[in-house]
Amino acid sequence: MSLHGSDRRGAPSTGIAGGNGTVAAASQRLRLNPNKEHKPDGYEDMQLDFSPNIFSSLERYLPPSMLNVPRDDKAKFMREILLKYLPLGERNRAQKHREYRQKIIENYQPLHRELYSINPATFFVPTFLKAINDNTEQSFRSIMSEPSPGIFIFDIFQPHFCELLLAEIENFEQWVTETKFRIMRPNTMNKFGAVLDDFGLETMLDKLMEGFIHPLSRVFFADVGGSTLDSHHGFVVEYGKDRDVDLGFHVDDSEVTLNVCLGKQFSGGELFFRGTRCEKHVNTGTHSEEIFDYCHVLGRAVLHRGRHRHGARATTSGHRVNLLLWCRSSVFREMRRYQKDFSGWCGECNREKKERQRSTIAATRLVSLYVIQMFHACA
């Protein structure tokens, strides 16, 4: 399930009665580190505003006093936290979006139903599948390159899968044209493309994130919530004649982004990356070591942090279609509210930290030199 909306603050605090008659304040902070020994409850059978996976993932971060209260109380506590990101107005919009999505699913007839449930043997290239099954950092690195820090490139989809998905997208677009159904586009920057979750592919993409992207992000992007991914936004973008031409410099609304070229024949459209930044430093300059350009290849994935600044150059001929999976972590978004230092992944924060360290060392040396000179003067 996709979380709509961004980091919101100012939601009212309420009290939640615990199983022992005490009241747990919803303003309590989550733990910085998860309780790995705790086995979270399942929430699939409850009527919730958010994906059950989000509640199970978030439960390990609850304050110790909340871990053993009844499940309903934990759900209420976590719901209060999550609603900070989805105020009433946005909740109403989210409900309308669920109704919009249901209307599409009830009327659209899929062309290739085999795409709607994940089939690893027919979706993925054997090298990728073997690396995921081995599930070690060594096996992951054996199939990928890291041409620039934090950017991982590897083959993921079989050509036949790309063909089937392209055909499904074209079938959906034809249905949209014939029925004159007004669809929502993937984001505010792309005027073409489609949200795959909206016409029935949400479950498949959930499985793609949980079973095949999460193992990678847990190893390579733990610093930005890669080990606690619990929701996604899945869509395709289209570039070329009578489509979008290019894409401006931006960051994604994700913790981890998967970008895969599905085809077709095209020229241009290179991705350009310019360093990872936190919100405070998103518009700062680029350093030479952060510059990296990438040319798309059919079925090949680019995996990077959502905060890694990037854009797409003009597709000068042909028709390019890419699958994007924005993977999100509600836990990381909550914890980020209490952090001030992002030097572990923000290039500018890291530079500022190193500069402070250099200044401290230099100041310490000057003081030491002064003390030595004073000692000799008094001797």
XYZ file of C-alpha atoms in Angstrom:
379
model
C 0.000 0.000 0.000
C 1.239 3.484 -0.778
C 1.498 6.210 1.859
C 0.121 9.412 0.404
C 1.535 12.671 1.673
C 4.835 13.761 3.135
C 6.298 14.362 6.591
C 3.631 16.209 8.591
C 3.793 17.679 12.057
C 1.424 19.186 14.561
C -1.075 16.351 14.991
C -2.824 16.519 18.388
C -1.609 14.163 21.108
C -4.154 11.845 22.690
C -4.063 9.198 25.389
C -4.489 5.485 24.781
C -5.606 3.214 27.567
C -3.277 0.267 28.062
C -4.317 -3.230 29.058
C -3.257 -2.652 32.661
C -5.425 0.448 33.048
C -2.566 2.897 32.563
C -2.533 5.557 29.868
C 0.267 5.627 27.295
C 0.762 9.105 25.851
C 0.803 9.093 22.061
C 3.508 11.756 22.215
C 5.973 9.085 23.408
C 8.817 8.654 20.989
C 9.571 5.481 19.153
C 12.768 3.649 20.016
C 15.802 4.643 17.972
C 16.696 0.963 17.432
C 14.231 -1.920 16.998
C 13.689 -4.602 19.619
C 14.938 -7.535 17.554
C 13.807 -10.081 20.144
C 10.204 -8.941 19.985
C 7.845 -10.813 17.661
C 5.273 -8.337 16.317
C 1.580 -9.120 15.990
C -0.144 -9.565 12.651
C -2.673 -6.921 11.634
C -4.056 -8.400 8.398
C -7.497 -9.089 9.906
C -8.028 -5.524 11.166
C -9.709 -2.629 9.370
C -6.879 -0.109 9.219
C -6.043 3.170 7.480
C -2.617 1.864 6.494
C -1.059 -1.344 5.252
C -0.889 -4.110 7.910
C 2.804 -4.470 7.031
C 3.426 -0.947 8.303
C 1.988 -1.786 11.726
C 4.004 -5.000 12.050
C 7.192 -3.193 11.013
C 6.576 -0.249 13.342
C 5.759 -2.434 16.358
C 9.422 -3.385 16.964
C 10.134 0.322 17.545
C 7.452 0.855 20.178
C 8.468 2.038 23.663
C 9.020 -0.951 26.012
C 5.856 -0.078 27.945
C 3.769 -0.606 24.808
C 5.090 -3.971 23.639
C 2.874 -6.161 25.825
C -0.399 -4.193 25.772
C -3.350 -5.596 23.777
C -3.018 -5.510 20.012
C -5.860 -3.005 19.601
C -4.078 -0.559 21.910
C -0.824 -0.923 20.001
C -2.664 -0.342 16.738
C -4.272 2.817 18.129
C -0.911 4.072 19.370
C 0.796 3.477 16.030
C -2.167 4.929 14.145
C -1.742 8.204 16.062
C 1.883 8.328 14.938
C 1.044 7.512 11.335
C -1.780 10.038 11.178
C 0.773 12.793 11.682
C 1.694 12.079 8.087
C -1.917 11.946 6.873
C -4.141 14.677 8.369
C -7.931 14.678 7.913
C -7.957 16.449 4.557
C -5.422 14.031 3.119
C -7.233 11.057 4.643
C -10.351 12.126 2.759
C -8.337 12.384 -0.426
C -6.860 8.956 0.267
C -10.370 7.521 0.644
C -11.400 9.058 -2.671
C -8.290 7.562 -4.229
C -9.201 4.106 -2.915
C -12.641 4.516 -4.509
C -11.012 5.681 -7.750
C -8.717 2.664 -7.745
C -11.574 0.268 -7.018
C -13.540 1.674 -9.947
C -10.624 0.960 -12.300
C -10.095 -2.588 -11.014
C -13.797 -3.393 -11.357
C -13.917 -2.248 -14.998
C -10.456 -2.844 -16.492
C -9.815 -6.294 -17.980
C -6.123 -7.291 -17.680
C -4.358 -8.578 -20.778
C -1.736 -10.732 -19.030
C -3.072 -11.947 -15.684
C 0.165 -13.825 -15.004
C 1.763 -10.444 -14.219
C -0.535 -9.840 -11.262
C 1.142 -12.390 -8.994
C 4.891 -12.623 -8.803
C 6.588 -15.558 -10.519
C 10.345 -15.342 -9.863
C 11.343 -17.926 -12.485
C 9.698 -15.994 -15.317
C 10.228 -12.456 -14.032
C 13.898 -12.368 -13.063
C 17.166 -13.249 -14.768
C 18.812 -16.327 -13.170
C 21.826 -14.411 -11.821
C 19.635 -12.032 -9.851
C 17.446 -14.834 -8.546
C 20.457 -16.840 -7.364
C 21.946 -13.832 -5.566
C 18.661 -13.188 -3.738
C 18.346 -16.848 -2.760
C 21.927 -16.895 -1.436
C 21.082 -13.710 0.468
C 24.567 -12.486 1.347
C 26.325 -9.220 0.658
C 28.930 -11.164 -1.312
C 26.266 -12.738 -3.550
C 24.651 -9.334 -4.131
C 27.926 -7.653 -5.034
C 28.779 -10.479 -7.416
C 25.960 -9.421 -9.790
C 26.167 -5.636 -9.490
C 28.469 -2.712 -10.000
C 28.717 0.447 -7.905
C 30.122 3.010 -10.366
C 29.447 5.848 -7.939
C 28.904 5.617 -4.155
C 25.340 4.553 -3.379
C 24.352 3.760 -6.979
C 24.000 0.038 -7.721
C 23.475 -1.347 -11.227
C 22.456 -4.917 -12.055
C 20.374 -6.985 -14.477
C 17.000 -7.886 -12.979
C 14.159 -8.580 -15.467
C 13.973 -11.059 -18.320
C 13.216 -9.488 -21.748
C 9.964 -11.465 -22.037
C 8.717 -10.032 -18.744
C 9.491 -6.514 -20.001
C 7.526 -7.245 -23.194
C 4.516 -8.524 -21.247
C 4.509 -5.542 -18.891
C 4.775 -3.103 -21.803
C 1.844 -4.848 -23.501
C -0.190 -4.621 -20.279
C 0.554 -0.903 -19.976
C -0.449 -0.306 -23.596
C -3.654 -2.276 -23.033
C -4.467 -0.146 -19.990
C -3.781 3.072 -21.890
C -6.016 1.881 -24.724
C -8.797 1.180 -22.210
C -8.329 4.672 -20.757
C -8.636 6.217 -24.228
C -11.677 4.169 -25.237
C -13.575 4.773 -21.997
C -12.384 8.383 -21.667
C -11.493 7.551 -18.080
C -9.453 10.305 -16.467
C -6.468 8.749 -14.707
C -3.997 10.131 -12.203
C -0.432 10.448 -13.418
C 2.520 9.079 -11.405
C 3.689 12.366 -9.883
C 3.699 16.120 -10.313
C 6.654 16.064 -12.713
C 5.466 13.479 -15.263
C 2.489 14.233 -17.514
C 2.598 10.747 -19.072
C 2.812 7.246 -17.627
C 0.581 5.308 -15.265
C 0.427 4.238 -11.623
C 0.693 0.440 -11.700
C -0.853 0.112 -8.236
C -4.052 1.726 -9.548
C -4.959 -1.031 -11.985
C -4.260 -4.095 -9.874
C -0.492 -4.568 -9.711
C -0.102 -3.383 -6.107
C 0.141 -6.876 -4.602
C 2.751 -7.981 -7.124
C 4.823 -4.852 -6.485
C 4.492 -5.374 -2.723
C 6.018 -8.832 -3.183
C 8.728 -7.380 -5.413
C 9.688 -4.894 -2.697
C 9.418 -7.284 0.256
C 11.070 -10.343 -1.245
C 13.580 -8.948 -3.721
C 14.400 -5.276 -3.049
C 14.308 -5.372 0.744
C 17.209 -7.887 0.991
C 19.380 -5.498 -1.043
C 18.312 -2.303 0.703
C 18.784 -3.933 4.114
C 22.470 -4.369 3.260
C 23.201 -1.238 1.248
C 20.747 1.370 2.540
C 20.177 0.599 6.225
C 21.130 4.212 7.027
C 17.963 5.512 5.306
C 15.450 2.902 6.452
C 16.384 0.211 3.965
C 15.818 -2.516 6.553
C 12.278 -1.324 7.415
C 10.647 -0.750 4.011
C 6.897 -1.130 4.431
C 5.116 0.698 1.590
C 5.666 1.673 -2.025
C 4.538 3.775 -4.968
C 4.889 1.851 -8.242
C 4.515 3.444 -11.671
C 5.850 3.725 -15.208
C 7.076 6.853 -16.962
C 7.161 7.393 -20.716
C 9.482 9.603 -22.748
C 9.752 10.412 -26.448
C 7.639 11.972 -29.190
C 4.217 13.040 -27.858
C 5.381 12.023 -24.379
C 7.504 13.623 -21.677
C 10.856 14.711 -23.077
C 13.106 14.990 -20.030
C 12.929 15.231 -16.240
C 14.324 18.049 -14.149
C 16.742 17.824 -11.261
C 14.966 16.418 -8.175
C 14.899 13.944 -5.292
C 12.323 11.139 -4.964
C 9.643 10.775 -2.301
C 11.204 7.488 -1.251
C 13.884 6.019 0.949
C 15.076 3.648 -1.793
C 14.294 3.867 -5.517
C 14.340 1.042 -8.066
C 14.485 2.245 -11.686
C 14.339 -0.337 -14.514
C 14.241 0.294 -18.261
C 11.471 -1.754 -19.946
C 12.263 -0.557 -23.488
C 11.641 0.272 -26.290
C 13.997 1.613 -28.965
C 15.251 5.106 -28.098
C 18.178 7.486 -28.021
C 19.182 9.783 -25.173
C 17.366 9.781 -21.849
C 20.482 9.368 -19.711
C 20.140 9.688 -15.957
C 22.459 12.170 -14.266
C 23.231 11.915 -10.545
C 24.614 14.738 -8.424
C 25.072 13.581 -4.822
C 22.834 12.652 -1.883
C 21.390 15.448 0.257
C 19.151 15.872 3.278
C 16.288 18.366 3.128
C 18.409 21.203 4.504
C 21.102 20.790 1.839
C 19.053 19.682 -1.167
C 19.902 22.822 -3.162
C 23.618 22.998 -2.357
C 26.266 22.710 -5.029
C 27.667 19.533 -6.557
C 31.240 18.323 -6.068
C 33.176 16.662 -8.870
C 33.257 13.251 -7.178
C 29.428 13.250 -7.037
C 28.910 13.529 -10.795
C 27.720 10.338 -12.489
C 25.775 9.748 -15.717
C 24.019 6.498 -16.622
C 22.698 5.125 -19.944
C 19.630 2.881 -19.731
C 19.744 -0.784 -20.775
C 16.683 -3.006 -21.229
C 15.941 -5.027 -18.079
C 18.761 -3.427 -16.113
C 18.102 -1.838 -12.711
C 19.491 1.233 -11.013
C 19.022 1.156 -7.217
C 19.725 4.304 -5.202
C 18.636 6.367 -2.215
C 15.570 8.485 -2.841
C 17.503 11.530 -1.615
C 20.161 11.012 -4.286
C 19.663 14.036 -6.525
C 19.118 13.167 -10.171
C 17.338 13.960 -13.403
C 16.852 12.586 -16.925
C 18.185 14.147 -20.102
C 16.015 14.470 -23.189
C 14.990 11.327 -25.050
C 15.931 12.531 -28.517
C 14.271 9.770 -30.557
C 12.119 6.695 -30.108
C 10.021 5.752 -27.074
C 11.440 5.005 -23.606
C 9.438 3.378 -20.797
C 10.808 2.860 -17.287
C 9.408 1.109 -14.231
C 9.872 3.039 -10.966
C 9.342 1.600 -7.511
C 9.576 4.156 -4.728
C 10.147 2.136 -1.550
C 9.311 3.839 1.740
C 9.838 3.287 5.452
C 7.355 4.816 7.892
C 9.764 3.998 10.746
C 12.615 5.947 9.164
C 10.336 8.903 8.440
C 9.247 9.025 12.059
C 12.802 8.692 13.416
C 14.101 11.341 11.000
C 11.968 13.930 12.806
C 14.252 13.666 15.833
C 17.574 13.671 13.987
C 19.807 16.620 13.214
C 22.896 14.887 11.880
C 22.581 13.074 8.539
C 26.317 12.811 7.884
C 25.992 9.049 7.378
C 24.370 9.621 3.983
C 24.081 13.352 3.209
C 27.172 14.465 1.326
C 26.987 18.043 2.608
C 26.363 17.039 6.247
C 29.370 14.735 5.977
C 31.531 17.539 4.603
C 30.414 19.904 7.368
C 31.159 17.257 10.003
C 34.646 16.654 8.614
C 35.274 20.398 8.514
C 34.239 20.716 12.172
C 36.567 17.842 13.036
C 39.445 19.488 11.144
C 38.761 22.798 12.903
C 38.694 21.071 16.295
C 41.979 19.280 15.606
C 43.590 22.504 14.396
C 42.356 24.397 17.456
C 43.618 21.634 19.755
C 47.067 21.786 18.138
C 47.204 25.571 18.533
C 46.268 25.304 22.216
C 48.868 22.577 22.728
C 51.522 24.681 21.009
C 50.579 27.709 23.117
C 50.800 25.675 26.347
C 54.244 24.328 25.355
C 55.494 27.842 24.544
C 54.182 29.141 27.886
C 55.853 26.252 29.687
C 59.227 27.034 28.091
C 58.794 30.742 28.779
C 58.235 30.050 32.461
C 61.031 27.513 32.752
